[in-house]
């Protein structure tokens, strides 16, 4: 391969990597009420996604669960997501991984097993957020930003209590970050929504 072409490909790869990282870094800091206070959440809502075809925990589920578990404090973790095709629910798979794989005490884990969309993840967990002083949403940063916007539309009073989850780390799960950026940008363009 000619050196000029190699440099072009390298520059393109580096630009793509940095662009995806920048999108996630920015998303991690957006969607909070003005003047919101930092602090440890009382409740972390973990957004669902499908398990592997055999019903075991998927890479995306592992990442989302890890984000929830490493968020500072001893919050109650509410895993949200429905069951499909005779498999355990998304919520149950992630909750089991949190307890058995990451050592979270079972008394800190709750599940919501009806939601099939991000809008429903937020809507169906609202009752569990009412008593919380601070709430975090755990997912990839761009997905969590969308959920924070949904919470602001559904319950502005609860959105005012949002704090950041520990969702962004430079270079972490870059393959999954790239997929979530592509999905959210494509979805926004398809539905003509603001990014």
PDB file of N, CA and C in Angstrom, residues 3-4 9 15 30 32 37 42 61-63 65 67 74 78 80 85 92 120 127-128 144 146 159 170 172:
ATOM      1  N   UNK A   3       2.521   4.822   0.772  1.00  0.00           N
ATOM      2  CA  UNK A   3       2.566   5.542   2.062  1.00  0.00           C
ATOM      3  C   UNK A   3       1.474   6.613   2.196  1.00  0.00           C
ATOM      4  N   UNK A   4       1.167   7.331   1.112  1.00  0.00           N
ATOM      5  CA  UNK A   4       0.147   8.384   1.198  1.00  0.00           C
ATOM      6  C   UNK A   4      -1.217   7.783   1.535  1.00  0.00           C
ATOM      7  N   UNK A   9      -5.598   6.479   5.441  1.00  0.00           N
ATOM      8  CA  UNK A   9      -6.396   5.515   6.189  1.00  0.00           C
ATOM      9  C   UNK A   9      -6.176   5.647   7.695  1.00  0.00           C
ATOM     10  N   UNK A  15      -9.469   9.804  13.170  1.00  0.00           N
ATOM     11  CA  UNK A  15     -10.562  10.772  13.225  1.00  0.00           C
ATOM     12  C   UNK A  15     -11.876  10.131  13.651  1.00  0.00           C
ATOM     13  N   UNK A  30     -24.382  15.961  29.133  1.00  0.00           N
ATOM     14  CA  UNK A  30     -25.583  16.700  28.717  1.00  0.00           C
ATOM     15  C   UNK A  30     -26.852  16.060  29.253  1.00  0.00           C
ATOM     16  N   UNK A  32     -28.818  17.340  31.734  1.00  0.00           N
ATOM     17  CA  UNK A  32     -29.047  17.578  33.149  1.00  0.00           C
ATOM     18  C   UNK A  32     -29.651  18.960  33.331  1.00  0.00           C
ATOM     19  N   UNK A  37     -26.833  19.420  40.908  1.00  0.00           N
ATOM     20  CA  UNK A  37     -25.737  19.153  41.825  1.00  0.00           C
ATOM     21  C   UNK A  37     -25.193  17.760  41.592  1.00  0.00           C
ATOM     22  N   UNK A  42     -29.346   7.790  44.575  1.00  0.00           N
ATOM     23  CA  UNK A  42     -30.051   6.820  45.417  1.00  0.00           C
ATOM     24  C   UNK A  42     -30.549   5.656  44.568  1.00  0.00           C
ATOM     25  N   UNK A  61     -24.930  -5.727  27.514  1.00  0.00           N
ATOM     26  CA  UNK A  61     -25.484  -5.834  28.862  1.00  0.00           C
ATOM     27  C   UNK A  61     -24.385  -5.791  29.921  1.00  0.00           C
ATOM     28  N   UNK A  62     -23.262  -6.461  29.638  1.00  0.00           N
ATOM     29  CA  UNK A  62     -22.133  -6.423  30.583  1.00  0.00           C
ATOM     30  C   UNK A  62     -21.654  -4.987  30.785  1.00  0.00           C
ATOM     31  N   UNK A  63     -21.531  -4.248  29.689  1.00  0.00           N
ATOM     32  CA  UNK A  63     -21.054  -2.868  29.773  1.00  0.00           C
ATOM     33  C   UNK A  63     -22.024  -2.004  30.573  1.00  0.00           C
ATOM     34  N   UNK A  65     -24.235  -2.926  32.787  1.00  0.00           N
ATOM     35  CA  UNK A  65     -24.230  -3.343  34.192  1.00  0.00           C
ATOM     36  C   UNK A  65     -22.981  -2.829  34.890  1.00  0.00           C
ATOM     37  N   UNK A  67     -21.266  -0.166  34.171  1.00  0.00           N
ATOM     38  CA  UNK A  67     -21.437   1.277  34.377  1.00  0.00           C
ATOM     39  C   UNK A  67     -22.269   1.521  35.638  1.00  0.00           C
ATOM     40  N   UNK A  74     -24.054   3.559  47.043  1.00  0.00           N
ATOM     41  CA  UNK A  74     -24.705   2.258  47.247  1.00  0.00           C
ATOM     42  C   UNK A  74     -26.162   2.345  46.810  1.00  0.00           C
ATOM     43  N   UNK A  78     -31.994  -0.466  39.401  1.00  0.00           N
ATOM     44  CA  UNK A  78     -33.246  -0.918  38.806  1.00  0.00           C
ATOM     45  C   UNK A  78     -32.966  -1.280  37.350  1.00  0.00           C
ATOM     46  N   UNK A  80     -34.102  -2.590  33.772  1.00  0.00           N
ATOM     47  CA  UNK A  80     -35.351  -2.509  33.023  1.00  0.00           C
ATOM     48  C   UNK A  80     -35.203  -3.186  31.671  1.00  0.00           C
ATOM     49  N   UNK A  85     -38.971 -14.058  22.937  1.00  0.00           N
ATOM     50  CA  UNK A  85     -38.639 -15.371  22.363  1.00  0.00           C
ATOM     51  C   UNK A  85     -38.355 -16.442  23.406  1.00  0.00           C
ATOM     52  N   UNK A  92     -33.710  -9.319  33.994  1.00  0.00           N
ATOM     53  CA  UNK A  92     -33.288 -10.451  34.818  1.00  0.00           C
ATOM     54  C   UNK A  92     -31.866 -10.880  34.491  1.00  0.00           C
ATOM     55  N   UNK A 120     -40.189   3.409  27.322  1.00  0.00           N
ATOM     56  CA  UNK A 120     -40.833   2.586  28.347  1.00  0.00           C
ATOM     57  C   UNK A 120     -39.888   2.284  29.500  1.00  0.00           C
ATOM     58  N   UNK A 127     -42.242   5.080  39.042  1.00  0.00           N
ATOM     59  CA  UNK A 127     -42.756   4.886  40.409  1.00  0.00           C
ATOM     60  C   UNK A 127     -41.626   4.581  41.388  1.00  0.00           C
ATOM     61  N   UNK A 128     -40.542   3.987  40.897  1.00  0.00           N
ATOM     62  CA  UNK A 128     -39.427   3.639  41.774  1.00  0.00           C
ATOM     63  C   UNK A 128     -38.495   4.822  42.029  1.00  0.00           C
ATOM     64  N   UNK A 144     -27.921   6.937  27.231  1.00  0.00           N
ATOM     65  CA  UNK A 144     -28.359   7.517  28.504  1.00  0.00           C
ATOM     66  C   UNK A 144     -28.835   8.954  28.307  1.00  0.00           C
ATOM     67  N   UNK A 146     -30.345  10.138  25.672  1.00  0.00           N
ATOM     68  CA  UNK A 146     -31.711  10.037  25.128  1.00  0.00           C
ATOM     69  C   UNK A 146     -32.702   9.733  26.250  1.00  0.00           C
ATOM     70  N   UNK A 159     -36.488  14.726  36.518  1.00  0.00           N
ATOM     71  CA  UNK A 159     -35.309  15.049  35.702  1.00  0.00           C
ATOM     72  C   UNK A 159     -34.414  16.054  36.414  1.00  0.00           C
ATOM     73  N   UNK A 170     -12.516   7.025  28.562  1.00  0.00           N
ATOM     74  CA  UNK A 170     -11.869   7.130  27.252  1.00  0.00           C
ATOM     75  C   UNK A 170     -11.381   5.759  26.792  1.00  0.00           C
ATOM     76  N   UNK A 172     -12.856   2.988  26.384  1.00  0.00           N
ATOM     77  CA  UNK A 172     -13.565   1.800  26.852  1.00  0.00           C
ATOM     78  C   UNK A 172     -14.617   1.365  25.834  1.00  0.00           C
TER      79      UNK A 172
END
